[in-house]
Tab-separated table of C-alpha atoms and ligand atoms in Angstrom:
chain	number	residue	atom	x	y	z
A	830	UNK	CA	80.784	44.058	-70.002
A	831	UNK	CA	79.974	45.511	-66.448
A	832	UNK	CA	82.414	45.058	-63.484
A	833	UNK	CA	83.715	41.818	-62.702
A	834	UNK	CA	84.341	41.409	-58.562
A	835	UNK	CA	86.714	38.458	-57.474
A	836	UNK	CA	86.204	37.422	-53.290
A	837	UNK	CA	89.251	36.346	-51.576
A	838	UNK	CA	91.764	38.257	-53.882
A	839	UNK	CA	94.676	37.764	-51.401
A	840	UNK	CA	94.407	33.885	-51.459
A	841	UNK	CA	95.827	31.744	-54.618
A	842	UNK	CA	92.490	31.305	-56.706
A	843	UNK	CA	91.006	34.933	-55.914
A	844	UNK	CA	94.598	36.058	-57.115
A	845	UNK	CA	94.543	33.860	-60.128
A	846	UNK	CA	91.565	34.436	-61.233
A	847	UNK	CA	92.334	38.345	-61.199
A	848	UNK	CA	95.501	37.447	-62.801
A	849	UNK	CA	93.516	35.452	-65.741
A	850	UNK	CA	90.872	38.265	-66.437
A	851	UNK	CA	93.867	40.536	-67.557
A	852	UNK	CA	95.460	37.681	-69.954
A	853	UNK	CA	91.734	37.699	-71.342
A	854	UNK	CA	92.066	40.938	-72.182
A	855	UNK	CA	89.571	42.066	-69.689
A	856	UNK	CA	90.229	46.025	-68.632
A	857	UNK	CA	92.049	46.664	-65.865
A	858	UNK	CA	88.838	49.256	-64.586
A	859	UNK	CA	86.582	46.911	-65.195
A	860	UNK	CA	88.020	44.628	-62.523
A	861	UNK	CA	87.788	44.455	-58.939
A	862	UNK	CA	88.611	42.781	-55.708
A	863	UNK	CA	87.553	41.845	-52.577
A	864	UNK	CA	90.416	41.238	-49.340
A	865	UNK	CA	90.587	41.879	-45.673
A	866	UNK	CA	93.755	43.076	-46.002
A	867	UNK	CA	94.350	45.506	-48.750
A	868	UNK	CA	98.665	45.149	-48.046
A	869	UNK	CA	97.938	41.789	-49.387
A	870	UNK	CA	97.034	43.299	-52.970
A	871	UNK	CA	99.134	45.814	-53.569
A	872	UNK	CA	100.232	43.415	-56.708
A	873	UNK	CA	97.047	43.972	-57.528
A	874	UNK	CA	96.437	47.732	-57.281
A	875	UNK	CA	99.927	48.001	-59.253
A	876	UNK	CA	97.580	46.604	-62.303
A	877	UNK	CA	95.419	48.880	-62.284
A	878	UNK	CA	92.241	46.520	-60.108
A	879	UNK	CA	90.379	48.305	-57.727
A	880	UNK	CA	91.111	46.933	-54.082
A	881	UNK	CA	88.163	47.154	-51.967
A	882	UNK	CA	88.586	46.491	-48.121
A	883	UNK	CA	86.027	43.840	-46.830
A	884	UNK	CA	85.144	40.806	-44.547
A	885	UNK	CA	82.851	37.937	-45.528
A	886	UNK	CA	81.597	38.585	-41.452
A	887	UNK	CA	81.270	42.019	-42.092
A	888	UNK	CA	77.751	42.678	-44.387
A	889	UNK	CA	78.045	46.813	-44.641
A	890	UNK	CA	81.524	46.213	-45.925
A	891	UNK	CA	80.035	43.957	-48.804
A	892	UNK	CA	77.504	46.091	-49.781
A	893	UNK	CA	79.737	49.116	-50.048
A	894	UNK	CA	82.112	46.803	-52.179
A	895	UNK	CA	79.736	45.364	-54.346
A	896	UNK	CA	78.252	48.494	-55.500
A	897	UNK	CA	78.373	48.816	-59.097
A	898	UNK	CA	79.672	44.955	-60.148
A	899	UNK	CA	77.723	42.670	-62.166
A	900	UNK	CA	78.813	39.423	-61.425
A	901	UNK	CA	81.094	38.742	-58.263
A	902	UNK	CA	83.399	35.306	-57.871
A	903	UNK	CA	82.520	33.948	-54.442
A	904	UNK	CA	86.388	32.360	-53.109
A	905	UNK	CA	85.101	29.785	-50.724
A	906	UNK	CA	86.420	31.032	-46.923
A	907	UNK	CA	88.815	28.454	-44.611
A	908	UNK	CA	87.756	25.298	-43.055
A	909	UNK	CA	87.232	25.936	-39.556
A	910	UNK	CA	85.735	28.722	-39.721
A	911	UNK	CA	82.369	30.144	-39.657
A	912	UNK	CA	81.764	29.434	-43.435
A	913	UNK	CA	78.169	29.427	-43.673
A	914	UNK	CA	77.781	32.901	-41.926
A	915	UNK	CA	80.492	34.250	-44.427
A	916	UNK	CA	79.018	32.432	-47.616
A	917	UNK	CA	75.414	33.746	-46.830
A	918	UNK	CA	76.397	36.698	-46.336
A	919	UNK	CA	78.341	37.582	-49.047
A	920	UNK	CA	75.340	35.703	-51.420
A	921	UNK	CA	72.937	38.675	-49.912
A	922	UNK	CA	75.141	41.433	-50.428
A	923	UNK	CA	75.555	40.244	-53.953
A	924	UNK	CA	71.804	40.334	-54.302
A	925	UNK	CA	71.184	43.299	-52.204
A	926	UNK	CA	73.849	45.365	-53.960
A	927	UNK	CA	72.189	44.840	-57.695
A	928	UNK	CA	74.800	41.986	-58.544
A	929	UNK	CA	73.283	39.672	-61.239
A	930	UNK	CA	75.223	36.714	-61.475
A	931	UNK	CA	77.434	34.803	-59.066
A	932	UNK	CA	80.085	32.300	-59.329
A	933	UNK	CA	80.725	29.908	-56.545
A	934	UNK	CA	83.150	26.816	-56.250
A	935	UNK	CA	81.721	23.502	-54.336
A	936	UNK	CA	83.874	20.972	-53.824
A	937	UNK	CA	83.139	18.081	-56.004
A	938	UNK	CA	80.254	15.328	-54.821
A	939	UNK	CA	79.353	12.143	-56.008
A	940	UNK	CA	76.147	11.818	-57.748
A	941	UNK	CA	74.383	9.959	-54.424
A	942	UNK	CA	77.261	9.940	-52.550
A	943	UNK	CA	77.413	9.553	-48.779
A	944	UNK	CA	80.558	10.519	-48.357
A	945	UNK	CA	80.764	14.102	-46.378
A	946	UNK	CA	83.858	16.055	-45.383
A	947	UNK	CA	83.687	17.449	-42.433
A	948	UNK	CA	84.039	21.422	-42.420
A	949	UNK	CA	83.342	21.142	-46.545
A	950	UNK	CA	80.425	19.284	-47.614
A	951	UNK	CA	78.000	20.609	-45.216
A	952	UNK	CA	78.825	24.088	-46.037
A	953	UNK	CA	78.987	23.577	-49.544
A	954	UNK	CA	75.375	22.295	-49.884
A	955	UNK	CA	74.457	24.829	-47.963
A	956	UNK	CA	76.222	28.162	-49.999
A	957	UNK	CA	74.396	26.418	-53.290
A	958	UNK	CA	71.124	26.346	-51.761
A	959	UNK	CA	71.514	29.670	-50.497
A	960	UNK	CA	72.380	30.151	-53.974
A	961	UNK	CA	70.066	28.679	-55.602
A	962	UNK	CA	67.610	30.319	-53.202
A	963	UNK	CA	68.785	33.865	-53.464
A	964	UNK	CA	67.414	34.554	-57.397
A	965	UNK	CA	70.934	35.492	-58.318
A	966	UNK	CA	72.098	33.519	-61.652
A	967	UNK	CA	74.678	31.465	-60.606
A	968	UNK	CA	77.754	29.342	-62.158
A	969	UNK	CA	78.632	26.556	-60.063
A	970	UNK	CA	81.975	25.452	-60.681
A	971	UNK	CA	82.577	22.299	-58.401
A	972	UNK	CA	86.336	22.217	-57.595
A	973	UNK	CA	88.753	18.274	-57.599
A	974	UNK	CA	91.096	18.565	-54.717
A	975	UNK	CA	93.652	21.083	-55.431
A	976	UNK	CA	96.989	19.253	-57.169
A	977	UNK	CA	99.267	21.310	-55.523
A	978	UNK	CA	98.304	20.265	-51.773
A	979	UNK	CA	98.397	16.687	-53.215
A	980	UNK	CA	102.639	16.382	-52.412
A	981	UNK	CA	102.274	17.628	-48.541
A	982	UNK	CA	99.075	14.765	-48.209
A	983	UNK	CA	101.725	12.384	-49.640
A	984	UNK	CA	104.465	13.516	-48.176
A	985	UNK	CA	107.328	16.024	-49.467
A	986	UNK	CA	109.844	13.408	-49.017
A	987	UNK	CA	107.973	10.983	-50.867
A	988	UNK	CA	110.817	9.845	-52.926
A	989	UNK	CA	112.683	8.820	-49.542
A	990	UNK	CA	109.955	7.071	-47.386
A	991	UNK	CA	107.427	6.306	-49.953
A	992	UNK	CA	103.876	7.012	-50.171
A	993	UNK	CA	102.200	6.156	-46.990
A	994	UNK	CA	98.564	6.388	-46.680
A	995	UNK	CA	95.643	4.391	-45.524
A	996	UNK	CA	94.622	1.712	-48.100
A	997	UNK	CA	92.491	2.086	-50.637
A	998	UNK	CA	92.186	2.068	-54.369
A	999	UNK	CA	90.175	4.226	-55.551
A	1000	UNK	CA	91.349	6.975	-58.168
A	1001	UNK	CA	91.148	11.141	-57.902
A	1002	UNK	CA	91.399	13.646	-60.906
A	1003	UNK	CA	93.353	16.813	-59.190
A	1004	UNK	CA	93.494	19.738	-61.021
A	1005	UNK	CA	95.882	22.734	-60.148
A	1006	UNK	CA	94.512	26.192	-58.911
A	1007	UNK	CA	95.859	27.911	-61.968
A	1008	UNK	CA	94.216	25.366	-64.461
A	1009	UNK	CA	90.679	25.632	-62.046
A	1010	UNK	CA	91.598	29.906	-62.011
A	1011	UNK	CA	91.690	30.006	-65.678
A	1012	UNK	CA	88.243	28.297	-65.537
A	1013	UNK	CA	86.739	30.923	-63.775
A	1014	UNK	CA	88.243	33.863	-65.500
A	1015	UNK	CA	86.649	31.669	-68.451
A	1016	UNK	CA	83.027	32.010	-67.255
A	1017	UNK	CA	83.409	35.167	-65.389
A	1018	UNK	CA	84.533	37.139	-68.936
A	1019	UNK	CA	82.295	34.834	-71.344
A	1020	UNK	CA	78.467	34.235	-71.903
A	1021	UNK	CA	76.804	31.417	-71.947
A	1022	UNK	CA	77.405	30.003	-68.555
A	1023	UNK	CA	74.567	30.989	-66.879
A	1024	UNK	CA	72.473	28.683	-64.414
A	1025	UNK	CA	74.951	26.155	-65.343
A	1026	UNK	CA	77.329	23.724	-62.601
A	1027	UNK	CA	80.445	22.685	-64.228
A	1028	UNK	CA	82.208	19.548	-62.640
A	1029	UNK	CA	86.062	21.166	-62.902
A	1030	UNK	CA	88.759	17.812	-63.123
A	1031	UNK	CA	92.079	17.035	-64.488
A	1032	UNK	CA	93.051	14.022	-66.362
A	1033	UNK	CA	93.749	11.521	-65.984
A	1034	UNK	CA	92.836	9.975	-62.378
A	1035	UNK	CA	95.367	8.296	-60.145
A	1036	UNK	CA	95.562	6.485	-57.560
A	1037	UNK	CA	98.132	6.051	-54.485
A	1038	UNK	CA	99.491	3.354	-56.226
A	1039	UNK	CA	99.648	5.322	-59.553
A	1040	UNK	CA	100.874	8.626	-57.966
A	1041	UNK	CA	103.810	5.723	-56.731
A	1042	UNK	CA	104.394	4.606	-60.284
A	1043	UNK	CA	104.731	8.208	-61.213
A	1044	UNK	CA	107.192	9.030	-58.354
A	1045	UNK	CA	109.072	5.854	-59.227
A	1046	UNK	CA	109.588	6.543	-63.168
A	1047	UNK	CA	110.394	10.260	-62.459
A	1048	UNK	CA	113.199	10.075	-59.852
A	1049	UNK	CA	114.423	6.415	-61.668
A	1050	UNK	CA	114.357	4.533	-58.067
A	1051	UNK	CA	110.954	2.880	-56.615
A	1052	UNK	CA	108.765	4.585	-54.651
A	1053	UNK	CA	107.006	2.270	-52.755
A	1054	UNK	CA	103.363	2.904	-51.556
A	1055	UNK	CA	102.956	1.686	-47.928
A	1056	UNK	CA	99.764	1.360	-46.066
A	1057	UNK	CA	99.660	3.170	-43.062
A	1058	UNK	CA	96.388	3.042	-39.891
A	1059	UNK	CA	94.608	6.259	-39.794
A	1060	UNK	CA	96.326	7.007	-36.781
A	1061	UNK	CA	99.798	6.624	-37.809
A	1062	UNK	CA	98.595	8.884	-41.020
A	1063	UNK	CA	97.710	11.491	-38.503
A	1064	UNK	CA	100.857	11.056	-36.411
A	1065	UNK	CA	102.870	11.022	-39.673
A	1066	UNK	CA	101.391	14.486	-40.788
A	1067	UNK	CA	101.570	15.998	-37.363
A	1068	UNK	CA	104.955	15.033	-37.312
A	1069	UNK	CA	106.037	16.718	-40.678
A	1070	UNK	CA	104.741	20.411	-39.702
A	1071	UNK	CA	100.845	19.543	-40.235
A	1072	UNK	CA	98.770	21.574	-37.253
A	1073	UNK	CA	96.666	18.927	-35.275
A	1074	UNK	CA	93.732	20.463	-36.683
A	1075	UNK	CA	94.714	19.973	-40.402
A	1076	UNK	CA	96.107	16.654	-39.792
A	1077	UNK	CA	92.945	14.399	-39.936
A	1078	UNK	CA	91.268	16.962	-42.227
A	1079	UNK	CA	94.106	15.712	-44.306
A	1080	UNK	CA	93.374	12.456	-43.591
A	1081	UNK	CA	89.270	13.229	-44.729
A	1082	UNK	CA	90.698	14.118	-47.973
A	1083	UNK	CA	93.015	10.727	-48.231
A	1084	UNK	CA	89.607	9.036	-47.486
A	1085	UNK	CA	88.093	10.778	-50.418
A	1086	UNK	CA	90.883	9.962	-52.482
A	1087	UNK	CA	90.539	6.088	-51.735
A	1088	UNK	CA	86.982	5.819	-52.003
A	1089	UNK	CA	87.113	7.170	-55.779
A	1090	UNK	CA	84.907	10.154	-54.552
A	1091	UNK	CA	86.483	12.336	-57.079
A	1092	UNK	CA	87.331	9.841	-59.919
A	1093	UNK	CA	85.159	11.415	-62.810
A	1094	UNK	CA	86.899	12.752	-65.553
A	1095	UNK	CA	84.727	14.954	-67.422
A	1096	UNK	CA	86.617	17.728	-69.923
A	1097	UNK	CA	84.597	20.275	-68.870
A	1098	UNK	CA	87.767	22.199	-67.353
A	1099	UNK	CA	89.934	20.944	-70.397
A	1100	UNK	CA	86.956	22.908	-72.371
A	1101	UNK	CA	86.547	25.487	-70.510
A	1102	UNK	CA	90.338	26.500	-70.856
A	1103	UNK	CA	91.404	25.030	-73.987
A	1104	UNK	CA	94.117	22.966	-73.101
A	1105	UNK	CA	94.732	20.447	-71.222
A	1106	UNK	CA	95.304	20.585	-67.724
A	1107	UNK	CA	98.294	19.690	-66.094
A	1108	UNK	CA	98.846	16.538	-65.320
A	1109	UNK	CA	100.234	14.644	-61.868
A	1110	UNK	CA	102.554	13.337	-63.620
A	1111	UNK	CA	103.830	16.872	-64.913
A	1112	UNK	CA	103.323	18.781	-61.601
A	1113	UNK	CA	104.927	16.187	-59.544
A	1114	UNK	CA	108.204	16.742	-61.774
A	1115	UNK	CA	108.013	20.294	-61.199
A	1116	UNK	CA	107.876	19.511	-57.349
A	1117	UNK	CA	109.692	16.570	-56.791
A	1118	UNK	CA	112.297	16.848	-59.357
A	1119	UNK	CA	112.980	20.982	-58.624
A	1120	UNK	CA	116.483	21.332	-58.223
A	1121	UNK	CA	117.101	17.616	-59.388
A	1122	UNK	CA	118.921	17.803	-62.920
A	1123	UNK	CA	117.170	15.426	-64.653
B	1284	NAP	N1	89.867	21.929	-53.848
B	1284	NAP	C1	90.710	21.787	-52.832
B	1284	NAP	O1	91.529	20.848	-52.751
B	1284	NAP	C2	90.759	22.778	-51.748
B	1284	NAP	C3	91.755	22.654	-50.831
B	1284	NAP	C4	91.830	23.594	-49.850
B	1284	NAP	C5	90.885	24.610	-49.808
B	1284	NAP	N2	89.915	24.683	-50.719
B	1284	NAP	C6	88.909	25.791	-50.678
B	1284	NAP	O2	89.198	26.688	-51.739
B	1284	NAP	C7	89.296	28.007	-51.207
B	1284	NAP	C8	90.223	28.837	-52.052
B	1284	NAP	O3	91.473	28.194	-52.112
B	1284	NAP	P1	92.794	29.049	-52.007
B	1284	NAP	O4	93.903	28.118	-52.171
B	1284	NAP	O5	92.689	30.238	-52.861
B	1284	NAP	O6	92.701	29.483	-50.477
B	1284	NAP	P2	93.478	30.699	-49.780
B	1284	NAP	O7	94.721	31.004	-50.528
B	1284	NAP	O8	93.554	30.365	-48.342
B	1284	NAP	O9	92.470	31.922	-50.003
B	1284	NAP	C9	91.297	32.075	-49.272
B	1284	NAP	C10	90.873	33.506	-49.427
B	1284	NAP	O10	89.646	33.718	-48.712
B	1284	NAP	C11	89.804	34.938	-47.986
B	1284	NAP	N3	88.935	34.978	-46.817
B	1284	NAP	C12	88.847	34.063	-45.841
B	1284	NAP	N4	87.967	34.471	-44.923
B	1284	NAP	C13	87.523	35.696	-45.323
B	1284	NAP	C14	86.628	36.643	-44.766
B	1284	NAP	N5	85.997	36.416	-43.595
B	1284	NAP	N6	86.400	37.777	-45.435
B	1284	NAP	C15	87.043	38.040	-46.603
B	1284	NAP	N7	87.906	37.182	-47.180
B	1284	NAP	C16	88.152	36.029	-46.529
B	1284	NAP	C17	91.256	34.916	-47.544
B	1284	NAP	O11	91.634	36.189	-47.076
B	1284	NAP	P3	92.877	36.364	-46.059
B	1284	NAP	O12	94.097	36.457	-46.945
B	1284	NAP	O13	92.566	37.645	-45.383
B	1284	NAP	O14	92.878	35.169	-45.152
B	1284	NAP	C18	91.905	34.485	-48.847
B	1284	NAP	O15	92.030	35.581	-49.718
B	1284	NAP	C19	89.742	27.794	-49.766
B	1284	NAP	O16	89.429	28.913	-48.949
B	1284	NAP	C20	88.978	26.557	-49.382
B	1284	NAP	O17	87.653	26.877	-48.986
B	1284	NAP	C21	89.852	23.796	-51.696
């Protein structure tokens, strides 16, 4: 197996992934990651992964990086920035560099959806076409809305003031970063996933009103859902620590959420890893109940 390079090593999936690779067995030396910051990886370089120093806005720094890897994880860069400059970037220093295959994580879309998020959907389509376009094989893995930023869009103190969120019914399979991480350390150590696009959900969906039910038969008092404007969503979030940047992204997501955008359940993550993923139910006990003694 030739080197395996992981992107955005100092956020949670980059980590995770890294993290992963080693409980697959996968060498130490024939690892290696990508940060900005190499004091954010000294975890990291304590196992024995090479830390490279790098910036998606920085090409020469890629190139010297990427020298020598075979296949190199591409960890989407943060909304509200420049992501298309990074993504393309990185994509041709991967193929410049002698890098053969390329992993990349979309967020989820709707087979002829019109639903588009700002700062995400855009970007996305645009990273796969540039992709696509580059001659690189490629593993898409198209990513549900993370689980764990589910209890901040709902609220922390949930279990006091309810769920309140815009209406809406529609359903949304989360899936935790460690459950979508072990996916990619899946196709990043395996054969057999090339020039394929994987649609990465838990299971089983839930709605507002479900995630409610859950709260309520965890804590053993009802958790009412409430319906909320957009606008009060916005001035709830703002109000509980969100920036006023993040707090209508927030709300984009909630809109997704209601509109059933990411309501597929399709095993492949449950196959890829060979479990089952967590559930909402069992990572909103681990949130909601820490501390709690039942
Ligand atoms: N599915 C979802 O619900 C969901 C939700 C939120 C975000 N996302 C997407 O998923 C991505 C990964 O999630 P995460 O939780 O792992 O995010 P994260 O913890 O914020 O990690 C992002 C990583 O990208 C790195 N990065 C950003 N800009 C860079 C640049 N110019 N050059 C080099 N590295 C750069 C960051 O480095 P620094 O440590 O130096 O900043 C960090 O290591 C996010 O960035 C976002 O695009 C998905």
């Amino acid at each position: 197996m030739g080197k395996l390079l992981v992107t955005g090593a100092s956020g949670h999936v980059g980590k995770l992934t890294l993290q992963n690779l080693l409980k697959r067995k996968v060498p130490a030396n024939k690892l290696a990651a990508l940060v900005r910051d190499p004091s954010k990886a000294t975890d990291l370089a304590a196992l024995g992964i090479a830390i490279h120093q790098g910036d998606y806005m920085d090409p020469p720094s890629l190139l010297k990086a990427f020298k020598g890897a075979e296949k190199v994880q591409l960890t989407s860069t943060h909304a509200f920035t420049d992501r298309k400059t990074a993504h393309a970037n990185v994509i041709d220093a991967a193929a410049k560099s002698g890098i053969k295959h390329i992993v990349y994580m979309p967020i989820a879309r709707k087979e002829h959806s019109d639903f588009v998020m700002k700062q995400v959907t855009d970007e996305d389509i645009f990273t796969e076409n540039k992709v696509l376009a580059s001659g690189l094989t490629y593993t898409f893995l198209m990513h549900p809305p993370f689980l764990n930023t589910l209890p901040p869009f709902i609220g922390m103190n949930a279990l006091d003031t309810g769920i309140r969120v815009p209406a809406g019914d529609g359903k949304t399979a989360p899936a935790t970063r460690e459950d979508l991480a072990e996916a990619h350390a899946a196709v990043l150590s395996q054969d057999g996933h090339e020039n394929k696009s994987y649609i990465l959900t838990g299971d089983p969906a839930v709605s507002y009103a479900d995630m409610a039910a859950i709260l309520s038969k965890i804590s053993g008092k009802k958790v009412p859902l409430v319906t909320v404007s957009d606008q009060e969503y916005i001035e709830i979030k703002v109000a509980s620590g969100f920036p006023a940047i993040a707090a209508p992204f927030a709300l984009g997501w909630v809109k997704g959420y209601n509109r059933g955008e990411w309501d597929s359940v399709t095993g492949d993550l449950e196959r890829l890893i060979g479990h089952k993923p967590t559930t909402t139910e069992e990572y909103f006990r681990g949130v909601y109940l820490k501390g709690a003694s039942k």
